[in-house]
Each structure stands twice: as structure tokens, then as C-alpha cells.
């Protein structure tokens, strides 16, 4: 019995097949091989075509099947992970009405700020656990205001993973977790947030049927099954945003457990059983995958938009066709502190933890006679690690007390240098696991389909592959961080 996971990322679609008996990975594939296009018609805007996601998913699944390492007709359930907060709207015929406004698009910041004032600080913090911010509801409100002809045709609001599920099954569903990440869920009444709907003037029909993350969201149609070489009727039994899904894949399910990722964006994700929000709205609280009305499970999410994308930009601009491994090697030969070169990595949309400021990335103290490309490579990774430290300090203000952080051995955590910088700037050990979002989605599908009775059964054999711990040079790291923080605070002022 096999499980298929689909991870709808910003850069590509990755798919994995997992053996349900022991959750071991059988095969993975991704498409495209190069990074997918982000459409940016204006500064701060970011869109992608949902149809491209679907074509990439199909090609990735076909590529996976062509490996010959498994029989596609043995797949028993499908799970989907996806880039969070994106807006997909379709008409009554399930036709996409416009490109998706994705997670790092900043156009709706002011829309959300006005809603926060109009709806009320107390309600937003106590019932939504967030301000409306730049999330999915505010993105839809932007469409309503600026593209009224399109909004009039809108029948259903979806997130990116909902769209892939719809293409597989022709069914559209949502969940409390999905609605909470769109800031459309009232945690006190356990229902769609009526004040948000009323303020933005949304009709009830725009919200799909609500059901659990772990449930059957539809079954694969005969037409799609024939195209992909699958059996018709396979259940899509799990859908979750990439960060809750990453936490699931790391077996971060209980209060006090913490996960981290360092992909295009960087995230620290802590599980809590408290219905509270950050007083300054710098971090966000969403329903975790196992949240229920009876047993609260809240994912407290600290996001840094400019993480792997900063590292990639530096590679593209200064890397002279070097691989990431070669860049990491060159950066590792530069002394700690990059000879005074400092980089603020905030150039990928408005940063929530910085008060939704659209400040851009910044390079400070560049000495043209001293610094060369390896200094830039190292300073970029140091700047990203310092941004994680800054965010972790905000989480600590909100009651998060990490003794260890779990992370997948993927993306920037593939770099021994970055992993070392992360644990030393944050002062927190990191357990590394061999996993990815597509594997997590596959395991989630097994839970949702009842193949596993609970997450504990699914992760019974789960163990870290490495442990990274802070070294004895903490005073030096603290000094470099304070320099970085001082530059950031001056830029913010």
C-alpha cells in the first residue's frame, strides 16, 4: 500500500511516494527543474498561474511513475501540502478567474490594516488570533475593490492546495485550518468569522464546505486517473499549508514542540494550546492540522519572507554559475562576521515581523577593496540566521521557550555552514530529519484515510539523522548579532 504526497511550492511542485507500512520514501520527483516563474507587475506584487501548478503536478507525477520504482495503481491515498495564504478564485464552472495572488504579495496590506481598525482590535486578537493583515481574505477584498467585474463572477475562494485537489477530484472543500490562515475563522465560535465576512461584503457562498484537514476531500476522477496512470477513486484525504504540514512531517504535534524551515521563506513554527495572539501582530496563530473545537492546537508562526530567496539572489548575481555547494564552501572559508559586511535579507515583500514594512534587502559596510563574492555569500547566510534570531526573540516574548528545534535536512539546512550559523545565533540545538513537504503530505494522507489510527502510529519509527548544537563562541555570535540588529533598527527608524 502506497501513499502519494504533492507539495505545491513557490519554486516547483514536488511529489513523493511513501510505503504506508513503514513511512519510508520510495521515490520523489519535481517539476520544473528550474524555479517556477513569479509574475510581478508592480513592486510588492507576486502572482502565479494556477494552471501552471496543475501542469507541473501532472508532469511531476508522470515523471515519478516513469521511475519504475513502484506501481502507480498501488497508491491508496493522496495528500496535498501547499504555499500558504494564496488566493485562487473560480466561477460556477470551476474556471479560474485571475492569476493567484500568492503569499509574498503585499498589495493588500493597507486593506487589512483598515479592516483591523474597523472590525476592532479586541475581536481580531481574541477571535481571529491575528489582524486581517495581508492574508487571503484581504487579498479577496482587494480584488473586490479593484477588479469588481472579476469579483462578481467569483463563486468559490480557494487556497493553492484546494485548487490542486479540485483538479484531481472536481470537488472543492476547505477546513478550519485553511480558513484560519486566510483569517476567516472565529476560534471562539468555531465557525466562519462573520464580522470579517460582513466587513468585506463577502457572500456565504464563496466559502466551500468546511471539513477536517484529515478527511476525504474528494476522489480522483476517471479522466484524471487515466491521464496520470492512477486508479480512479483514490481519496484525497489531507490538505494543509506548507508550514503546518512541515510541522506534521517533523512530528511536531504537541504543545511546546517547535519546527523550522528555511526555503524561499523562513519559518519558526511552535505548537500551543493557548488561544492568544501577539499584541503587535508580528507573529501569526493558525489552527494546526490536529486542531479541533474540543482540543485546541494552534500553530504560532513566525515568518521571514527573505530567506532562501536572498541566498538564491546572491548566487545568481555574484555566484558566476557556481553551485550552492560551491558557494557554501567559499563562504565557510570567510571568517565569522564577514569582515564587517552585514546584510539585511528583507527583500521579498512586506515583512510581518517588522510591522508589515516593505523595506527591501540592504547591504551595509561594503568595502570595495576588501570584500569579494565569498564575503557576500557568507554575509547573506549570516544575515538570514540573524533574522531567525530576531524572530525567535519575538516568539519568546509570546511564551515560546525552545529547548530544541526540529528541521528537515532540506533547502538551506542542507548547508553545514547555515545550520551552524542558525544554532549559534539562536543559541538553540537543531535536530535534523530526512523528510520534505511531499513526504509529510503523503503521511497526512495515510492519517486522513484511516490507514494510520493517529499521528503517533504514523511516526512510531521516526528518528533524527543529526543533531547540531551551539559551540562555545557565543559571545562573538552575540556581538555580531547586536551589530546586525543595530543596523536593522536604524533602517526601521
mmCIF file of C-alpha atoms in Angstrom, residues 131-416:
data_model
loop_
_atom_site.group_PDB
_atom_site.id
_atom_site.type_symbol
_atom_site.label_atom_id
_atom_site.label_comp_id
_atom_site.label_asym_id
_atom_site.label_seq_id
_atom_site.Cartn_x
_atom_site.Cartn_y
_atom_site.Cartn_z
ATOM 1 C CA UNK A 131 -5.156 41.056 12.408
ATOM 2 C CA UNK A 132 -6.639 40.601 8.900
ATOM 3 C CA UNK A 133 -3.255 41.742 7.610
ATOM 4 C CA UNK A 134 -2.183 40.769 4.135
ATOM 5 C CA UNK A 135 -3.871 37.381 4.233
ATOM 6 C CA UNK A 136 -6.294 35.666 1.874
ATOM 7 C CA UNK A 137 -9.447 37.498 2.973
ATOM 8 C CA UNK A 138 -7.739 40.853 2.461
ATOM 9 C CA UNK A 139 -6.448 39.752 -0.950
ATOM 10 C CA UNK A 140 -10.013 38.878 -1.978
ATOM 11 C CA UNK A 141 -11.185 42.262 -0.694
ATOM 12 C CA UNK A 142 -8.530 43.895 -2.874
ATOM 13 C CA UNK A 143 -9.963 42.075 -5.896
ATOM 14 C CA UNK A 144 -13.461 43.183 -4.899
ATOM 15 C CA UNK A 145 -12.348 46.827 -4.783
ATOM 16 C CA UNK A 146 -10.013 46.959 -7.779
ATOM 17 C CA UNK A 147 -11.397 44.246 -10.089
ATOM 18 C CA UNK A 148 -15.163 44.307 -9.429
ATOM 19 C CA UNK A 149 -16.082 42.592 -12.705
ATOM 20 C CA UNK A 150 -13.929 39.600 -11.748
ATOM 21 C CA UNK A 151 -15.236 39.560 -8.174
ATOM 22 C CA UNK A 152 -18.842 39.466 -9.421
ATOM 23 C CA UNK A 153 -18.112 36.175 -11.193
ATOM 24 C CA UNK A 154 -16.392 34.605 -8.156
ATOM 25 C CA UNK A 155 -18.209 31.550 -6.824
ATOM 26 C CA UNK A 156 -15.580 29.960 -4.543
ATOM 27 C CA UNK A 157 -12.452 31.115 -2.741
ATOM 28 C CA UNK A 158 -9.647 28.576 -2.582
ATOM 29 C CA UNK A 159 -6.075 28.222 -1.402
ATOM 30 C CA UNK A 160 -3.452 26.730 -3.751
ATOM 31 C CA UNK A 161 -3.826 23.195 -2.394
ATOM 32 C CA UNK A 162 -7.599 23.368 -2.720
ATOM 33 C CA UNK A 163 -7.152 24.106 -6.408
ATOM 34 C CA UNK A 164 -4.968 21.018 -6.991
ATOM 35 C CA UNK A 165 -7.495 18.911 -5.061
ATOM 36 C CA UNK A 166 -10.278 20.332 -7.242
ATOM 37 C CA UNK A 167 -8.416 19.393 -10.414
ATOM 38 C CA UNK A 168 -7.905 15.861 -9.086
ATOM 39 C CA UNK A 169 -11.459 15.338 -7.829
ATOM 40 C CA UNK A 170 -13.727 18.125 -9.176
ATOM 41 C CA UNK A 171 -14.692 18.770 -5.530
ATOM 42 C CA UNK A 172 -13.993 21.975 -3.587
ATOM 43 C CA UNK A 173 -13.638 21.876 0.211
ATOM 44 C CA UNK A 174 -11.930 23.834 2.957
ATOM 45 C CA UNK A 175 -11.089 23.325 6.644
ATOM 46 C CA UNK A 176 -10.821 25.387 9.846
ATOM 47 C CA UNK A 177 -7.038 25.354 9.396
ATOM 48 C CA UNK A 178 -7.303 26.696 5.845
ATOM 49 C CA UNK A 179 -9.828 29.357 6.802
ATOM 50 C CA UNK A 180 -7.747 30.416 9.791
ATOM 51 C CA UNK A 181 -4.714 31.024 7.568
ATOM 52 C CA UNK A 182 -6.957 33.252 5.458
ATOM 53 C CA UNK A 183 -8.096 34.988 8.695
ATOM 54 C CA UNK A 184 -11.664 33.842 8.063
ATOM 55 C CA UNK A 185 -12.105 31.555 11.113
ATOM 56 C CA UNK A 186 -13.532 32.550 14.508
ATOM 57 C CA UNK A 187 -11.822 30.412 17.160
ATOM 58 C CA UNK A 188 -14.321 31.348 19.868
ATOM 59 C CA UNK A 189 -17.431 30.295 17.935
ATOM 60 C CA UNK A 190 -15.658 27.608 15.845
ATOM 61 C CA UNK A 191 -17.247 28.946 12.690
ATOM 62 C CA UNK A 192 -16.574 31.201 9.732
ATOM 63 C CA UNK A 193 -15.784 34.696 11.063
ATOM 64 C CA UNK A 194 -18.996 36.638 10.487
ATOM 65 C CA UNK A 195 -17.555 40.119 11.269
ATOM 66 C CA UNK A 196 -14.836 39.619 8.652
ATOM 67 C CA UNK A 197 -17.335 38.399 6.057
ATOM 68 C CA UNK A 198 -19.657 41.318 6.782
ATOM 69 C CA UNK A 199 -16.913 43.957 6.795
ATOM 70 C CA UNK A 200 -15.575 42.860 3.430
ATOM 71 C CA UNK A 201 -19.027 42.251 1.964
ATOM 72 C CA UNK A 202 -18.455 38.581 1.105
ATOM 73 C CA UNK A 203 -21.444 36.311 0.433
ATOM 74 C CA UNK A 204 -21.599 32.985 2.255
ATOM 75 C CA UNK A 205 -21.489 31.010 -0.997
ATOM 76 C CA UNK A 206 -17.843 31.984 -1.540
ATOM 77 C CA UNK A 207 -16.753 29.688 1.348
ATOM 78 C CA UNK A 208 -16.502 25.999 0.308
ATOM 79 C CA UNK A 209 -17.893 23.214 2.539
ATOM 80 C CA UNK A 210 -15.847 23.014 5.762
ATOM 81 C CA UNK A 211 -14.420 19.711 6.986
ATOM 82 C CA UNK A 212 -11.424 18.327 8.868
ATOM 83 C CA UNK A 213 -7.890 18.505 7.475
ATOM 84 C CA UNK A 214 -7.772 14.718 7.898
ATOM 85 C CA UNK A 215 -10.814 13.691 5.862
ATOM 86 C CA UNK A 216 -11.814 12.702 2.338
ATOM 87 C CA UNK A 217 -11.918 15.905 0.279
ATOM 88 C CA UNK A 218 -12.949 14.063 -2.895
ATOM 89 C CA UNK A 219 -11.769 11.141 -5.024
ATOM 90 C CA UNK A 220 -9.701 11.088 -8.186
ATOM 91 C CA UNK A 221 -11.895 11.244 -11.298
ATOM 92 C CA UNK A 222 -11.632 8.595 -14.020
ATOM 93 C CA UNK A 223 -10.366 11.189 -16.510
ATOM 94 C CA UNK A 224 -7.512 12.342 -14.279
ATOM 95 C CA UNK A 225 -6.697 8.761 -13.275
ATOM 96 C CA UNK A 226 -6.319 7.781 -16.940
ATOM 97 C CA UNK A 227 -4.007 10.739 -17.602
ATOM 98 C CA UNK A 228 -1.792 10.048 -14.589
ATOM 99 C CA UNK A 229 -1.862 6.240 -14.638
ATOM 100 C CA UNK A 230 -3.634 6.039 -11.273
ATOM 101 C CA UNK A 231 -6.692 4.146 -10.104
ATOM 102 C CA UNK A 232 -9.911 6.156 -10.197
ATOM 103 C CA UNK A 233 -11.490 6.757 -6.814
ATOM 104 C CA UNK A 234 -8.293 7.321 -4.790
ATOM 105 C CA UNK A 235 -9.216 9.630 -1.890
ATOM 106 C CA UNK A 236 -7.556 12.999 -1.422
ATOM 107 C CA UNK A 237 -7.568 12.668 2.355
ATOM 108 C CA UNK A 238 -5.351 15.527 3.580
ATOM 109 C CA UNK A 239 -4.766 19.171 2.687
ATOM 110 C CA UNK A 240 -2.582 21.537 4.724
ATOM 111 C CA UNK A 241 -0.496 24.667 4.318
ATOM 112 C CA UNK A 242 3.218 24.092 3.897
ATOM 113 C CA UNK A 243 4.204 25.187 7.405
ATOM 114 C CA UNK A 244 1.621 23.143 9.368
ATOM 115 C CA UNK A 245 2.461 20.275 7.024
ATOM 116 C CA UNK A 246 6.174 20.702 7.664
ATOM 117 C CA UNK A 247 5.446 20.545 11.380
ATOM 118 C CA UNK A 248 3.442 17.348 10.838
ATOM 119 C CA UNK A 249 6.284 15.845 8.805
ATOM 120 C CA UNK A 250 8.622 16.526 11.753
ATOM 121 C CA UNK A 251 6.131 15.031 14.227
ATOM 122 C CA UNK A 252 5.610 18.468 15.785
ATOM 123 C CA UNK A 253 2.076 17.963 17.048
ATOM 124 C CA UNK A 254 2.055 18.742 20.785
ATOM 125 C CA UNK A 255 2.254 21.983 22.791
ATOM 126 C CA UNK A 256 5.866 23.082 23.236
ATOM 127 C CA UNK A 257 7.214 21.333 20.137
ATOM 128 C CA UNK A 258 8.862 23.553 17.502
ATOM 129 C CA UNK A 259 9.741 23.199 13.813
ATOM 130 C CA UNK A 260 11.770 25.375 11.445
ATOM 131 C CA UNK A 261 12.136 25.661 7.675
ATOM 132 C CA UNK A 262 14.484 27.702 5.525
ATOM 133 C CA UNK A 263 13.179 27.548 1.972
ATOM 134 C CA UNK A 264 12.159 30.529 -0.146
ATOM 135 C CA UNK A 265 10.841 31.951 3.109
ATOM 136 C CA UNK A 266 11.980 31.015 6.607
ATOM 137 C CA UNK A 267 9.643 29.933 9.379
ATOM 138 C CA UNK A 268 9.728 29.011 13.036
ATOM 139 C CA UNK A 269 6.515 27.184 13.935
ATOM 140 C CA UNK A 270 5.600 26.425 17.557
ATOM 141 C CA UNK A 271 2.570 24.413 18.682
ATOM 142 C CA UNK A 272 0.473 25.836 21.527
ATOM 143 C CA UNK A 273 -2.849 25.040 23.200
ATOM 144 C CA UNK A 274 -3.478 28.715 24.030
ATOM 145 C CA UNK A 275 -5.887 30.901 22.027
ATOM 146 C CA UNK A 276 -3.705 34.000 22.112
ATOM 147 C CA UNK A 277 -2.159 36.330 19.557
ATOM 148 C CA UNK A 278 0.884 38.589 19.538
ATOM 149 C CA UNK A 279 -0.101 42.079 20.788
ATOM 150 C CA UNK A 280 1.882 43.669 17.938
ATOM 151 C CA UNK A 281 0.742 41.146 15.269
ATOM 152 C CA UNK A 282 4.340 40.239 14.427
ATOM 153 C CA UNK A 283 3.639 36.509 14.559
ATOM 154 C CA UNK A 284 0.515 34.661 13.496
ATOM 155 C CA UNK A 285 -1.565 31.960 15.126
ATOM 156 C CA UNK A 286 -3.412 29.484 12.935
ATOM 157 C CA UNK A 287 -5.235 26.224 13.531
ATOM 158 C CA UNK A 288 -2.737 23.349 13.406
ATOM 159 C CA UNK A 289 -3.574 20.234 11.402
ATOM 160 C CA UNK A 290 -4.876 18.420 14.517
ATOM 161 C CA UNK A 291 -6.891 21.359 15.889
ATOM 162 C CA UNK A 292 -10.457 20.596 16.955
ATOM 163 C CA UNK A 293 -13.100 22.522 18.854
ATOM 164 C CA UNK A 294 -12.610 20.154 21.805
ATOM 165 C CA UNK A 295 -8.780 20.060 21.768
ATOM 166 C CA UNK A 296 -7.118 23.294 20.752
ATOM 167 C CA UNK A 297 -3.912 23.011 18.751
ATOM 168 C CA UNK A 298 -2.551 26.316 17.499
ATOM 169 C CA UNK A 299 0.458 26.815 15.256
ATOM 170 C CA UNK A 300 2.269 30.009 16.239
ATOM 171 C CA UNK A 301 4.088 31.017 13.070
ATOM 172 C CA UNK A 302 6.977 33.444 12.684
ATOM 173 C CA UNK A 303 7.726 34.062 9.003
ATOM 174 C CA UNK A 304 10.735 35.695 7.332
ATOM 175 C CA UNK A 305 9.916 36.265 3.652
ATOM 176 C CA UNK A 306 13.521 36.934 2.660
ATOM 177 C CA UNK A 307 15.350 33.676 3.395
ATOM 178 C CA UNK A 308 16.284 31.181 0.662
ATOM 179 C CA UNK A 309 15.285 33.751 -1.941
ATOM 180 C CA UNK A 310 18.044 36.035 -0.567
ATOM 181 C CA UNK A 311 20.540 33.195 -0.814
ATOM 182 C CA UNK A 312 19.391 32.402 -4.356
ATOM 183 C CA UNK A 313 19.593 36.066 -5.413
ATOM 184 C CA UNK A 314 23.163 36.275 -4.145
ATOM 185 C CA UNK A 315 24.026 33.089 -6.030
ATOM 186 C CA UNK A 316 22.502 34.418 -9.245
ATOM 187 C CA UNK A 317 24.124 37.848 -9.004
ATOM 188 C CA UNK A 318 27.560 37.034 -7.578
ATOM 189 C CA UNK A 319 27.851 33.275 -7.995
ATOM 190 C CA UNK A 320 29.243 33.172 -11.562
ATOM 191 C CA UNK A 321 27.458 29.859 -12.241
ATOM 192 C CA UNK A 322 28.635 28.239 -9.009
ATOM 193 C CA UNK A 323 26.515 25.554 -7.337
ATOM 194 C CA UNK A 324 25.051 26.060 -3.870
ATOM 195 C CA UNK A 325 27.608 23.577 -2.531
ATOM 196 C CA UNK A 326 30.455 25.617 -4.031
ATOM 197 C CA UNK A 327 29.015 28.847 -2.624
ATOM 198 C CA UNK A 328 28.721 27.265 0.819
ATOM 199 C CA UNK A 329 32.336 26.076 0.605
ATOM 200 C CA UNK A 330 33.606 29.532 -0.335
ATOM 201 C CA UNK A 331 31.517 31.201 2.380
ATOM 202 C CA UNK A 332 32.831 28.785 5.005
ATOM 203 C CA UNK A 333 36.389 29.992 4.294
ATOM 204 C CA UNK A 334 35.490 33.572 5.277
ATOM 205 C CA UNK A 335 35.900 34.475 8.977
ATOM 206 C CA UNK A 336 32.827 34.752 11.192
ATOM 207 C CA UNK A 337 31.384 38.247 10.801
ATOM 208 C CA UNK A 338 32.266 38.511 7.079
ATOM 209 C CA UNK A 339 34.938 41.137 7.808
ATOM 210 C CA UNK A 340 32.291 43.652 8.852
ATOM 211 C CA UNK A 341 29.950 43.132 5.873
ATOM 212 C CA UNK A 342 26.307 42.983 7.005
ATOM 213 C CA UNK A 343 23.202 42.041 5.021
ATOM 214 C CA UNK A 344 19.544 42.545 5.930
ATOM 215 C CA UNK A 345 17.711 39.884 3.865
ATOM 216 C CA UNK A 346 14.300 41.577 3.752
ATOM 217 C CA UNK A 347 13.625 41.992 0.036
ATOM 218 C CA UNK A 348 10.675 39.691 -0.652
ATOM 219 C CA UNK A 349 7.541 41.638 0.190
ATOM 220 C CA UNK A 350 6.290 43.169 3.421
ATOM 221 C CA UNK A 351 7.778 41.507 6.495
ATOM 222 C CA UNK A 352 5.135 40.712 9.102
ATOM 223 C CA UNK A 353 7.611 40.579 11.987
ATOM 224 C CA UNK A 354 8.797 44.090 11.053
ATOM 225 C CA UNK A 355 5.323 45.627 11.229
ATOM 226 C CA UNK A 356 4.447 44.782 7.594
ATOM 227 C CA UNK A 357 7.168 47.117 6.352
ATOM 228 C CA UNK A 358 8.280 46.793 2.734
ATOM 229 C CA UNK A 359 11.890 47.767 3.419
ATOM 230 C CA UNK A 360 13.937 45.823 0.871
ATOM 231 C CA UNK A 361 17.205 43.969 1.361
ATOM 232 C CA UNK A 362 20.198 46.075 2.389
ATOM 233 C CA UNK A 363 23.975 45.639 2.265
ATOM 234 C CA UNK A 364 25.977 47.620 4.851
ATOM 235 C CA UNK A 365 29.695 48.394 5.178
ATOM 236 C CA UNK A 366 30.665 47.042 1.769
ATOM 237 C CA UNK A 367 34.385 47.756 1.313
ATOM 238 C CA UNK A 368 35.311 47.613 -2.363
ATOM 239 C CA UNK A 369 38.990 46.906 -1.669
ATOM 240 C CA UNK A 370 38.309 44.178 0.910
ATOM 241 C CA UNK A 371 35.100 42.312 0.170
ATOM 242 C CA UNK A 372 34.710 39.798 -2.634
ATOM 243 C CA UNK A 373 31.921 37.415 -3.622
ATOM 244 C CA UNK A 374 32.655 34.846 -0.846
ATOM 245 C CA UNK A 375 32.121 37.627 1.710
ATOM 246 C CA UNK A 376 28.733 38.331 0.123
ATOM 247 C CA UNK A 377 27.804 34.650 0.243
ATOM 248 C CA UNK A 378 28.680 34.389 3.933
ATOM 249 C CA UNK A 379 27.124 37.730 4.899
ATOM 250 C CA UNK A 380 23.854 36.672 3.235
ATOM 251 C CA UNK A 381 23.704 33.461 5.286
ATOM 252 C CA UNK A 382 24.708 35.288 8.474
ATOM 253 C CA UNK A 383 22.003 37.886 7.816
ATOM 254 C CA UNK A 384 19.378 35.180 7.334
ATOM 255 C CA UNK A 385 20.466 33.416 10.548
ATOM 256 C CA UNK A 386 20.315 36.744 12.422
ATOM 257 C CA UNK A 387 16.793 37.274 11.085
ATOM 258 C CA UNK A 388 15.835 33.905 12.586
ATOM 259 C CA UNK A 389 17.313 35.013 15.919
ATOM 260 C CA UNK A 390 15.327 38.257 15.756
ATOM 261 C CA UNK A 391 12.150 36.285 15.081
ATOM 262 C CA UNK A 392 12.839 33.738 17.802
ATOM 263 C CA UNK A 393 13.177 36.579 20.312
ATOM 264 C CA UNK A 394 9.682 37.731 19.301
ATOM 265 C CA UNK A 395 8.353 34.206 19.847
ATOM 266 C CA UNK A 396 9.981 34.151 23.281
ATOM 267 C CA UNK A 397 8.051 37.330 24.131
ATOM 268 C CA UNK A 398 4.930 35.298 23.300
ATOM 269 C CA UNK A 399 5.777 32.459 25.662
ATOM 270 C CA UNK A 400 7.689 30.117 23.338
ATOM 271 C CA UNK A 401 10.642 28.533 25.147
ATOM 272 C CA UNK A 402 12.511 26.210 22.779
ATOM 273 C CA UNK A 403 14.918 23.622 24.131
ATOM 274 C CA UNK A 404 15.377 22.095 20.677
ATOM 275 C CA UNK A 405 14.100 22.892 17.182
ATOM 276 C CA UNK A 406 13.307 20.212 14.566
ATOM 277 C CA UNK A 407 14.076 20.830 10.914
ATOM 278 C CA UNK A 408 14.119 18.825 7.722
ATOM 279 C CA UNK A 409 17.536 18.315 6.136
ATOM 280 C CA UNK A 410 16.493 20.331 3.110
ATOM 281 C CA UNK A 411 16.816 23.742 1.472
ATOM 282 C CA UNK A 412 19.229 25.928 3.471
ATOM 283 C CA UNK A 413 19.583 23.281 6.194
ATOM 284 C CA UNK A 414 21.496 21.265 3.579
ATOM 285 C CA UNK A 415 24.296 23.769 4.156
ATOM 286 C CA UNK A 416 26.501 22.820 7.142
#
